[in-house]
Short mmCIF file of C-alpha atoms and ligand atoms in Angstrom, two decimals:
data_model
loop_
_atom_site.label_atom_id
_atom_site.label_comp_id
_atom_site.label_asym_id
_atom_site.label_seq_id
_atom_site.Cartn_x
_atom_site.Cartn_y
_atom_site.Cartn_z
CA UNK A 1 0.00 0.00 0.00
CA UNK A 2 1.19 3.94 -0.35
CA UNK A 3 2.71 4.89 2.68
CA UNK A 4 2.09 7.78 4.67
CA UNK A 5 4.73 9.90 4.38
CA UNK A 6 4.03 13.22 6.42
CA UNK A 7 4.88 13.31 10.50
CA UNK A 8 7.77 10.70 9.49
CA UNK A 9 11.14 13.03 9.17
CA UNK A 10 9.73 16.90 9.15
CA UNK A 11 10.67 18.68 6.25
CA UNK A 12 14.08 17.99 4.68
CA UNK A 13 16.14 20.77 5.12
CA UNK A 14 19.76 21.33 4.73
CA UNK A 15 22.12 23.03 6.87
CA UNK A 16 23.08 25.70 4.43
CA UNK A 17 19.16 26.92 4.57
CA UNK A 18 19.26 28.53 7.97
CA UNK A 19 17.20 31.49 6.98
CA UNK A 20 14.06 31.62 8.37
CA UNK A 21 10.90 32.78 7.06
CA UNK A 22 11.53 36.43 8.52
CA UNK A 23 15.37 36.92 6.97
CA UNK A 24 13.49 35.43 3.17
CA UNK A 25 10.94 38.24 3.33
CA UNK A 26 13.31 40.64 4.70
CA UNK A 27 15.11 39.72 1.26
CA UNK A 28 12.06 40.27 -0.82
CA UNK A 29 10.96 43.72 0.72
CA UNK A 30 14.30 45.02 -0.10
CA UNK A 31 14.12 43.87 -3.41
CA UNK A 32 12.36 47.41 -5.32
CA UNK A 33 9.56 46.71 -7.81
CA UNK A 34 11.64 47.52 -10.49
CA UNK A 35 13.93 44.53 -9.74
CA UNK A 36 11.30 41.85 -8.98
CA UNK A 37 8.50 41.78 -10.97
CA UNK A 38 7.21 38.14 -9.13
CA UNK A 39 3.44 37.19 -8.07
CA UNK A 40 4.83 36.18 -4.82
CA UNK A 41 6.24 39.77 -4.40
CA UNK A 42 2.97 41.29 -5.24
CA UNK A 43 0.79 39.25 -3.22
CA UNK A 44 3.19 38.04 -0.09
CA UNK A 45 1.40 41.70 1.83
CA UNK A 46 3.18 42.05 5.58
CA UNK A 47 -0.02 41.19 6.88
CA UNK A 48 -0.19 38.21 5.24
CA UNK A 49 3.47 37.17 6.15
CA UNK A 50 2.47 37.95 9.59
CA UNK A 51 -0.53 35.40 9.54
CA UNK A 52 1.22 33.06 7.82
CA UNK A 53 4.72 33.01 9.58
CA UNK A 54 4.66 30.52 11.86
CA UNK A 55 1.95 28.18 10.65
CA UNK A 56 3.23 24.44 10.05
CA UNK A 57 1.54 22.02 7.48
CA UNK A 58 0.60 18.23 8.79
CA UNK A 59 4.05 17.52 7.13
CA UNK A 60 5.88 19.86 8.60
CA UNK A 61 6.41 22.17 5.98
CA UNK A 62 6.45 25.84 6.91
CA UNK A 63 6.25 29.24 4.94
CA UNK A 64 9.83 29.76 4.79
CA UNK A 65 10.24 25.93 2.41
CA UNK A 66 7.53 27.71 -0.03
CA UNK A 67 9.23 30.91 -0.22
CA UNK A 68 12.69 30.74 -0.49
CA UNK A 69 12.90 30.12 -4.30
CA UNK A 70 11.28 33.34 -4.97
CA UNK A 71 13.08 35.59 -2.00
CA UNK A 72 16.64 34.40 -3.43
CA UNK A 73 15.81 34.09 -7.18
CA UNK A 74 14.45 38.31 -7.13
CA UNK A 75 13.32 37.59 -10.97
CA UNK A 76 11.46 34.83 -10.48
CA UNK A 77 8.16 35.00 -12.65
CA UNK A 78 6.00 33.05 -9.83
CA UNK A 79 8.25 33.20 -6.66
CA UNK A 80 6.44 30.54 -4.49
CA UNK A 81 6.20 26.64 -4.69
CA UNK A 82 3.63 24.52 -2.14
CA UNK A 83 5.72 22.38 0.21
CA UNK A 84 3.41 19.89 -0.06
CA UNK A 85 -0.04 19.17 -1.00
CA UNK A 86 -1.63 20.93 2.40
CA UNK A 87 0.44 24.04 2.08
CA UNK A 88 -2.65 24.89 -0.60
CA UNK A 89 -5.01 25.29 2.46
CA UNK A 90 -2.02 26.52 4.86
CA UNK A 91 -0.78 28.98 3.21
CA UNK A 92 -4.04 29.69 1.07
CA UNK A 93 -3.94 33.83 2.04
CA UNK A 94 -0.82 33.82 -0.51
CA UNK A 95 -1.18 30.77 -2.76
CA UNK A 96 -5.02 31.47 -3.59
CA UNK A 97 -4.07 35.24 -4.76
CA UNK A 98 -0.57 33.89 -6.58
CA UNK A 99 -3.01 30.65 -8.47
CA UNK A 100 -5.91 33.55 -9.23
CA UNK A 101 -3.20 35.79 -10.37
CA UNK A 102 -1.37 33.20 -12.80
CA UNK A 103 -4.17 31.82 -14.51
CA UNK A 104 -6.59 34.49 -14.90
CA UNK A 105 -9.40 33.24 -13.13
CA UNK A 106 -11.57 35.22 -10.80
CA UNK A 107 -12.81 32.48 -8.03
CA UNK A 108 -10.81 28.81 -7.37
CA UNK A 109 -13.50 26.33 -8.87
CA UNK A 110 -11.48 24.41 -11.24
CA UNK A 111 -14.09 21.78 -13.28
CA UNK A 112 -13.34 18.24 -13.22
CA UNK A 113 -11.60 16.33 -15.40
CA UNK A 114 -12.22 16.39 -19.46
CA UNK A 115 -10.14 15.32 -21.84
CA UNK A 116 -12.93 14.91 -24.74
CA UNK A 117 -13.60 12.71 -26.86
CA UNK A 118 -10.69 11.51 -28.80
CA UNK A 119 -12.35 10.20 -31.97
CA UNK A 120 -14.00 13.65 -32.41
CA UNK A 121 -11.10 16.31 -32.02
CA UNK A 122 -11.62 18.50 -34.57
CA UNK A 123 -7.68 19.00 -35.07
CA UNK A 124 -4.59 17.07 -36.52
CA UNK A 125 -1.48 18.32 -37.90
CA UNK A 126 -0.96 22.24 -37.15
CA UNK A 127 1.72 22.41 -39.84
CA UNK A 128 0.76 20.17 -42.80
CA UNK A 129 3.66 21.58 -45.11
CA UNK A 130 5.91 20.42 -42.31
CA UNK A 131 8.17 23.74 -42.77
CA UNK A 132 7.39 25.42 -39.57
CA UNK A 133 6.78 23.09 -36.80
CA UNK A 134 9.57 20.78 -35.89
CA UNK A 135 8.22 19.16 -32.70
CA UNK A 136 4.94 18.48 -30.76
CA UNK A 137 4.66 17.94 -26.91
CA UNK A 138 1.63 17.38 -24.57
CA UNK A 139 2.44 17.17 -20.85
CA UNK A 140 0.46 16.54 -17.60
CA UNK A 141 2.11 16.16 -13.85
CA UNK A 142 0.68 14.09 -11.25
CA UNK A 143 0.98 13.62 -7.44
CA UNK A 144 0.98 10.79 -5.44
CA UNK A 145 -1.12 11.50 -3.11
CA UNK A 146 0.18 10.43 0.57
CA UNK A 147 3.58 12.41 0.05
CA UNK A 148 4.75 15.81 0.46
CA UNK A 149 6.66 18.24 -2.56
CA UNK A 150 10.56 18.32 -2.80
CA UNK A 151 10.99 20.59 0.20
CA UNK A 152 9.71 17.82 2.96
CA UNK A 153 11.00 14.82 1.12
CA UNK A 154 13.10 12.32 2.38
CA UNK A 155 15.56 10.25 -0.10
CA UNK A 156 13.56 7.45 1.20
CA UNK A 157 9.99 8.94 0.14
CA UNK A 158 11.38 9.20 -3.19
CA UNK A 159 12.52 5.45 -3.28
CA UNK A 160 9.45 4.42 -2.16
CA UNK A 161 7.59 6.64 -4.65
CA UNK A 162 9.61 5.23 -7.31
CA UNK A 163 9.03 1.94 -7.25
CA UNK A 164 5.35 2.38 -6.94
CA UNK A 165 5.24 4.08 -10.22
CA UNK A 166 7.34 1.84 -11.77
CA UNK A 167 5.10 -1.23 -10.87
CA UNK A 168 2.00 1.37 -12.36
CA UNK A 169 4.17 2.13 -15.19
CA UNK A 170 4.71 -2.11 -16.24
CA UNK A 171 1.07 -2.00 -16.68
CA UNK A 172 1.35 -0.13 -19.54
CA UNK A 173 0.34 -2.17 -22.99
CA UNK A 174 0.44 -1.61 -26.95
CA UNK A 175 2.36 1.32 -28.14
CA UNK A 176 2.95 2.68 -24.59
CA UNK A 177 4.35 -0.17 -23.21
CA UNK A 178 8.28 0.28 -22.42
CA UNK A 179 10.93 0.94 -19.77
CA UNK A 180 12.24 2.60 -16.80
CA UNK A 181 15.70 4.27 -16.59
CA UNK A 182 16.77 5.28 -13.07
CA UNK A 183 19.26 7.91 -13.51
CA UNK A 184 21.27 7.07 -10.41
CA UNK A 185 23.79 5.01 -12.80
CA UNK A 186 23.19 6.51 -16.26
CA UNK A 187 25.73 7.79 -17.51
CA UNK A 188 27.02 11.48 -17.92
CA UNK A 189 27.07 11.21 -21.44
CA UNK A 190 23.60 9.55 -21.47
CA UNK A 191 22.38 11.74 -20.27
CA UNK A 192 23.44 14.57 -21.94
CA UNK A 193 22.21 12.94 -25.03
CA UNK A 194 18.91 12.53 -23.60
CA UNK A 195 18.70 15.87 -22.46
CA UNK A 196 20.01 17.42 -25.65
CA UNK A 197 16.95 15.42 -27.77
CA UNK A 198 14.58 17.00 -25.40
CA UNK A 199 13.68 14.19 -23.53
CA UNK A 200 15.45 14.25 -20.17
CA UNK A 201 15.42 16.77 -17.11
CA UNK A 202 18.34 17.60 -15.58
CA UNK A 203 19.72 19.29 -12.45
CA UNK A 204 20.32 22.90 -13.95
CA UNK A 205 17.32 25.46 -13.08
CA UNK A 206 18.19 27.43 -10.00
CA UNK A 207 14.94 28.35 -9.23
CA UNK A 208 14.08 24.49 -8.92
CA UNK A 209 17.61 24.00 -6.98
CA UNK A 210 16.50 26.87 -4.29
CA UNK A 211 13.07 24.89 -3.82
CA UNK A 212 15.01 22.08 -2.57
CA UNK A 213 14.22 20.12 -5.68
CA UNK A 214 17.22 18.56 -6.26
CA UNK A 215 18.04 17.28 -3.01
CA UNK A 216 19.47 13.34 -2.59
CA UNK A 217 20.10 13.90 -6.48
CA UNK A 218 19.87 11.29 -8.69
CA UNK A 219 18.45 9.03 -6.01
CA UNK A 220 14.54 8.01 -7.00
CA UNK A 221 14.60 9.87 -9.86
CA UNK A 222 14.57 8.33 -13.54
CA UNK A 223 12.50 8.33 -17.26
CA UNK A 224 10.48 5.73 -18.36
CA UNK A 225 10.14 5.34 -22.31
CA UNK A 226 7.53 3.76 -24.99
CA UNK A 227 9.56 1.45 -27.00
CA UNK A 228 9.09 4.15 -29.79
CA UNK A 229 10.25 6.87 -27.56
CA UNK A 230 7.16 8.70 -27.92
CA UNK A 231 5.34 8.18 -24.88
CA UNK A 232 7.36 8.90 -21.30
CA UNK A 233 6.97 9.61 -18.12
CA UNK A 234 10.04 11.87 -15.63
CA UNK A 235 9.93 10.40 -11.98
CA UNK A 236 10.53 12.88 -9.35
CA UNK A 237 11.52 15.85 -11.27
CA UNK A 238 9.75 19.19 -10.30
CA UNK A 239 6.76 16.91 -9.36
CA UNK A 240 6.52 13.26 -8.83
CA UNK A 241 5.25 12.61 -11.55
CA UNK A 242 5.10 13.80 -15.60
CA UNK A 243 3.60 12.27 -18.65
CA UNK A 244 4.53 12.93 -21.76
CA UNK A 245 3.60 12.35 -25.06
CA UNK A 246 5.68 13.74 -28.12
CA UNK A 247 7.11 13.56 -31.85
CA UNK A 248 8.41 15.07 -34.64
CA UNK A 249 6.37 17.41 -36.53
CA UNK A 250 3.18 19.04 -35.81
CA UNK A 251 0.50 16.17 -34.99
CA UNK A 252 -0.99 17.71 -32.33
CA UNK A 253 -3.93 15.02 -32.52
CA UNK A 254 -2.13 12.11 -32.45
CA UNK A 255 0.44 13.81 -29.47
CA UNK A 256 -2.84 14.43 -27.45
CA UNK A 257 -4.82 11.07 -28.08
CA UNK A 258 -1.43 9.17 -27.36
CA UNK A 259 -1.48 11.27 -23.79
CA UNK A 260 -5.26 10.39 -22.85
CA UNK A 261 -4.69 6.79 -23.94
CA UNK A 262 -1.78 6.89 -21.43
CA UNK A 263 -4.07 8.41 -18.25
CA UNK A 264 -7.17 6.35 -19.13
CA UNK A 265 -4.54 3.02 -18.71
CA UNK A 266 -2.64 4.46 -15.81
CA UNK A 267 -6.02 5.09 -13.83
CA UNK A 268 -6.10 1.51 -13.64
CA UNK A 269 -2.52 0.93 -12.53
CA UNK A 270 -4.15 1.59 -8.70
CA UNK A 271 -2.16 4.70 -8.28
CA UNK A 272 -3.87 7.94 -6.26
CA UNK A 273 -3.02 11.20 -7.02
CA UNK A 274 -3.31 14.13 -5.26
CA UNK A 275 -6.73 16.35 -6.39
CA UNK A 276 -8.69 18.98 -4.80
CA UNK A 277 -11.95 20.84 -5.61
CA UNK A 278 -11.36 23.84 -6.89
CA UNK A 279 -7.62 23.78 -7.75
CA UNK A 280 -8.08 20.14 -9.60
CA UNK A 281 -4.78 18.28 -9.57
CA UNK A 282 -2.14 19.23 -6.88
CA UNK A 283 1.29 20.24 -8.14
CA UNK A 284 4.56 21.73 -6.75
CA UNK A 285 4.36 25.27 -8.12
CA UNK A 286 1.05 26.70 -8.17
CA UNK A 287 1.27 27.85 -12.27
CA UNK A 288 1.01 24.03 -12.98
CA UNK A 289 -1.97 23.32 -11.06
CA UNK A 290 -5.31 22.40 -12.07
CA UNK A 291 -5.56 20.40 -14.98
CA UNK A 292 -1.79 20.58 -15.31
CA UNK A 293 -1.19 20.12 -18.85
CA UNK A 294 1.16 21.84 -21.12
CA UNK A 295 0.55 21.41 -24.75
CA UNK A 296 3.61 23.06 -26.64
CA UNK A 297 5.33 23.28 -30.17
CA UNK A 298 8.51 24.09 -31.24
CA UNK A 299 8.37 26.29 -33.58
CA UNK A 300 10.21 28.52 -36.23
CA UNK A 301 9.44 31.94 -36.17
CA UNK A 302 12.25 34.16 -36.67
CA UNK A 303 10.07 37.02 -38.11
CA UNK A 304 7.60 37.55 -35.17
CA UNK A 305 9.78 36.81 -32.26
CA UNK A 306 11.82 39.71 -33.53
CA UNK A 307 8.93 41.93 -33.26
CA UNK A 308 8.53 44.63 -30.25
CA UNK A 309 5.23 43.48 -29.39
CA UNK A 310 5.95 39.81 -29.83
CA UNK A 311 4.87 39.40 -25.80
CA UNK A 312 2.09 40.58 -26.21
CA UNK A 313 1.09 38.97 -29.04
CA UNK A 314 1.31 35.93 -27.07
CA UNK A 315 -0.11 37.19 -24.02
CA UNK A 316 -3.38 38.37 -25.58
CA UNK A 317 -3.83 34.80 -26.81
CA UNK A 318 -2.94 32.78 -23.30
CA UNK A 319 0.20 31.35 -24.98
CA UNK A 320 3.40 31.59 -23.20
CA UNK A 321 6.89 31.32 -25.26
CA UNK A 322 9.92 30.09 -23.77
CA UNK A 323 13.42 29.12 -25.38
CA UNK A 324 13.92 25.22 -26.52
CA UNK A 325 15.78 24.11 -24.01
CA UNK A 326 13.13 24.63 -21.50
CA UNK A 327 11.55 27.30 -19.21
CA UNK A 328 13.93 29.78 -18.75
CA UNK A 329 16.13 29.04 -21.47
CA UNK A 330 16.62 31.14 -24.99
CA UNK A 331 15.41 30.48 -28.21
CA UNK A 332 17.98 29.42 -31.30
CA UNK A 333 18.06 30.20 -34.47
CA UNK A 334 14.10 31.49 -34.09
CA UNK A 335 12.86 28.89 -32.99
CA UNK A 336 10.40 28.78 -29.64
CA UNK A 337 8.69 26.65 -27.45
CA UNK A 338 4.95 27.91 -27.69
CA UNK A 339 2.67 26.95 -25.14
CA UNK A 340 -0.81 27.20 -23.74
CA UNK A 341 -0.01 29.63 -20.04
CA UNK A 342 -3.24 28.87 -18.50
CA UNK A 343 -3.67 25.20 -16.83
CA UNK A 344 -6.25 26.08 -14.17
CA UNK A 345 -10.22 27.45 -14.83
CA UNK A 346 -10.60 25.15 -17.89
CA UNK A 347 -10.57 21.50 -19.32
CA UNK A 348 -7.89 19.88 -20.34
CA UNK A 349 -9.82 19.81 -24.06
CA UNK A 350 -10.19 23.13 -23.35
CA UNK A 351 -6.30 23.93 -22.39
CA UNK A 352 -5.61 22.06 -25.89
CA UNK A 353 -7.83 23.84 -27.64
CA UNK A 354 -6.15 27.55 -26.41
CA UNK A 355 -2.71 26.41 -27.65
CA UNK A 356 -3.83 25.12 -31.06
CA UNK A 357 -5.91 28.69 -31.57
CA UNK A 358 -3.15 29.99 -30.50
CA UNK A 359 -0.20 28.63 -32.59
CA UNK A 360 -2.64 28.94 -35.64
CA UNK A 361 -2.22 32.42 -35.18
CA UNK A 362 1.33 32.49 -34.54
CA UNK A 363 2.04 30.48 -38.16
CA UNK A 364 -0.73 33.29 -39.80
CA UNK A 365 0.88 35.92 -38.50
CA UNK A 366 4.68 34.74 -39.00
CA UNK A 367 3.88 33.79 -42.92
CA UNK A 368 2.35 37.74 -43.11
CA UNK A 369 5.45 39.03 -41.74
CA UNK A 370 7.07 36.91 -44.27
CA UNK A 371 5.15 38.47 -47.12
CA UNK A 372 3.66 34.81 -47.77
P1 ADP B 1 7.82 21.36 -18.81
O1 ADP B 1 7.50 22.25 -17.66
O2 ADP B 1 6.67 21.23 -19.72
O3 ADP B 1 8.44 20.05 -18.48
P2 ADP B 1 10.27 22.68 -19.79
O4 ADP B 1 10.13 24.05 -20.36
O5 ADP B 1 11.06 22.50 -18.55
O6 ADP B 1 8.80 22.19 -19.70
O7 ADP B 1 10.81 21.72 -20.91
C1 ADP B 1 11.14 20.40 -20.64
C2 ADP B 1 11.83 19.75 -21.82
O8 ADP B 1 10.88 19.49 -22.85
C3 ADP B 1 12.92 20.60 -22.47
O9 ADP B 1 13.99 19.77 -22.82
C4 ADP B 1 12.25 21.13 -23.71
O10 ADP B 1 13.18 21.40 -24.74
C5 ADP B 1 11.36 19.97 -24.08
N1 ADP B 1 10.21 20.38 -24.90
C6 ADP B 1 9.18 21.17 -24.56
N2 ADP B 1 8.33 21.33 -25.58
C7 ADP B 1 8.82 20.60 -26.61
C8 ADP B 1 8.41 20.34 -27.95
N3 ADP B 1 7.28 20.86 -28.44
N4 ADP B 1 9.19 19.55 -28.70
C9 ADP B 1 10.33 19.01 -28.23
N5 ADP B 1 10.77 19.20 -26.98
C10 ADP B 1 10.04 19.98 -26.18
C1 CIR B 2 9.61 31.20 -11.26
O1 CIR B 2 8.91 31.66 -10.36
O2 CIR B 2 9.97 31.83 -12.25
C2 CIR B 2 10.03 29.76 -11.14
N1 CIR B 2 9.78 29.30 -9.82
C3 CIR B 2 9.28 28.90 -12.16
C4 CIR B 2 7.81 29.10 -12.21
C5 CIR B 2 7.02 28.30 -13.21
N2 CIR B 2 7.67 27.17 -13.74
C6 CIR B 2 7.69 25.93 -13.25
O3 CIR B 2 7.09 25.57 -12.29
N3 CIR B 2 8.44 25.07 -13.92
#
């Protein structure tokens, strides 16, 4: 059975993270508006640190493990991860503002699940001439739902965790069947490889690093493939848990029906993940929460990412762009990682559905600027 995890260890600190809650915000007050444009910096009020200071979760995560990404990286975007999956009713006076804030969305009452109906989509390839689109990715993350997030994990909790969804993940039959990779033994230049193609996480974002994600690193952590390398899952990344489904080219239907075909199987597998009404599926940072699905492209677009107003472009359609190696990354030679932004408020059909609208207008308006 999935063990309990919380009131086990407390929260997994190290010793180098002595500052407290008080010395974080002290940090984050200093920083001037001009320097740190973060949700947690607009919504963490002094009245709100001082009713949340010295509350505790049931697994002993405090303010301070939520926080100290955002108070040490000063340009974060977000600024504040959830400790664990109670810190979203803890440390709601923040979280609830920095989750309205993020998505858009005026009250918390995330719908339930609804991925559609597969055989009906209404969409296939984005990019049929194949000369703009060179890669498609759908992506959901899961909890399990007895643990706690990276800050109040113990190396143990992760081993445990790991072979849970490893057992889940042998379940897996026809195109999705395939295998796990711990990457406590893989090597360097493995790795590398595998991150290089896009496939693999690695140990690099400092934002992540300052949330205590990488602690015991490599330990419980691994990728499990499809034999055709189009289906996998990342164990104990950012959260425990990430599905994937992604190819060449522009198939957006095929990436997406590959995806639900994965969940419907998994929900089988006897797994539990971590859900609540309102905010739908628990995650780590709060921008991922809900139905937690990023559908993304990479795409060339050399003539309207070199526009002024190229931001805003994509913020007027929910669409987020980020560089291809990953969130905080840069773009090369023009090409970008376009995304839906919003995860929470809407369907996962729906999520879908606000990144295809939205890199249809991205290729329209590239081929105008390109006099096509
Ligand atoms: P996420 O939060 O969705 O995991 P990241 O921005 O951290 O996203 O990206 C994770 C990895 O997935 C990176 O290696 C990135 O290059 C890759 N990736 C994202 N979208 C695509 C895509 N459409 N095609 C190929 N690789 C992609
Ligand atoms: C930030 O605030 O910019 C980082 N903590 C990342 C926020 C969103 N991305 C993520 O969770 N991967």
């Amino acid at each position: 059975m999935y063990q309990k995890a919380y009131g086990q260890k407390g929260a997994a600190r190290g010793d180098k993270d002595k500052e407290s809650a008080q010395e974080l915000f002290d940090k984050l007050k200093k920083a001037t508006s001009s320097e740190c444009h973060s949700l947690l910096k607009k919504h963490l009020t002094e009245e709100r640190f001082k009713a949340l200071k010295d509350k505790k979760t049931k697994f002993n995560g405090r303010l301070e493990d939520c926080i100290r990404s955002g108070c040490i990286n000063l340009d974060s975007g977000v600024g504040i991860y959830a400790c664990d999956p109670e810190a979203y009713t803890t440390f709601a006076l923040v979280l609830d503002e920095v989750i309205k804030d993020y998505h858009k969305v005026d009250k918390l009452d995330h719908p339930e699940p609804d991925f559609g109906d597969t055989s009906k989509l209404g969409f296939g390839d984005l990019d049929p001439s194949g000369n703009m689109i060179v890669s498609t990715r759908v992506r959901i993350g899961r909890s399990h739902d007895s643990y706690g997030f990276p800050p109040v994990l113990t190396k143990e909790d992760r081993v445990n965790m790991e072979k849970d969804t490893v057992k889940a993940l042998n379940t897996l039959t026809g195109d999705l069947k395939g295998k796990y990779y711990p990457l406590e033994g893989m090597t360097a230049e493995t790795q590398k490889q595998l991150t290089d193609d896009h496939f693999l996480f690695n140990d690099h974002d400092r934002f992540l690093r300052e949330a205590h994600g990488y602690q015991d690193w490599p330990t419980g952590r691994g990728i499990y493939f499809s034999d055709d390398k189009k289906f996998l899952t990342w164990v104990n990344e950012e959260d425990h848990l990430r599905f994937i489904s992604m190819q060449s080219g522009g198939n957006l239907g095929e990436v997406y029906t590959r995806l639900v075909n994965a969940v419907n199987q998994l929900q089988k597998s006897g797994l539990q993940f971590a859900k609540r009404k309102g905010l739908g599926y628990l995650t780590f940072c709060p921008s991922n929460l809900g139905t937690t699905l990023r559908a993304s492209v990479h795409i060339k677009i050399p003539k309207l990412a070199a526009t002024p107003d190229f931001k805003a472009f994509c913020d007027k359609l929910n669409i987020q762009a980020r560089g291809i190696h990953g969130e905080h990354t840069e773009s090369v030679g023009g090409v970008y990682d376009i995304s839906n932004k919003r995860r929470l408020g809407l369907t996962e059909f729906e999520a879908v559905q606000e990144m295809r609208k939205g890199v249809e207008a991205v290729i329209t308006e590239e081929k105008k600027l390109a006099g096509n």
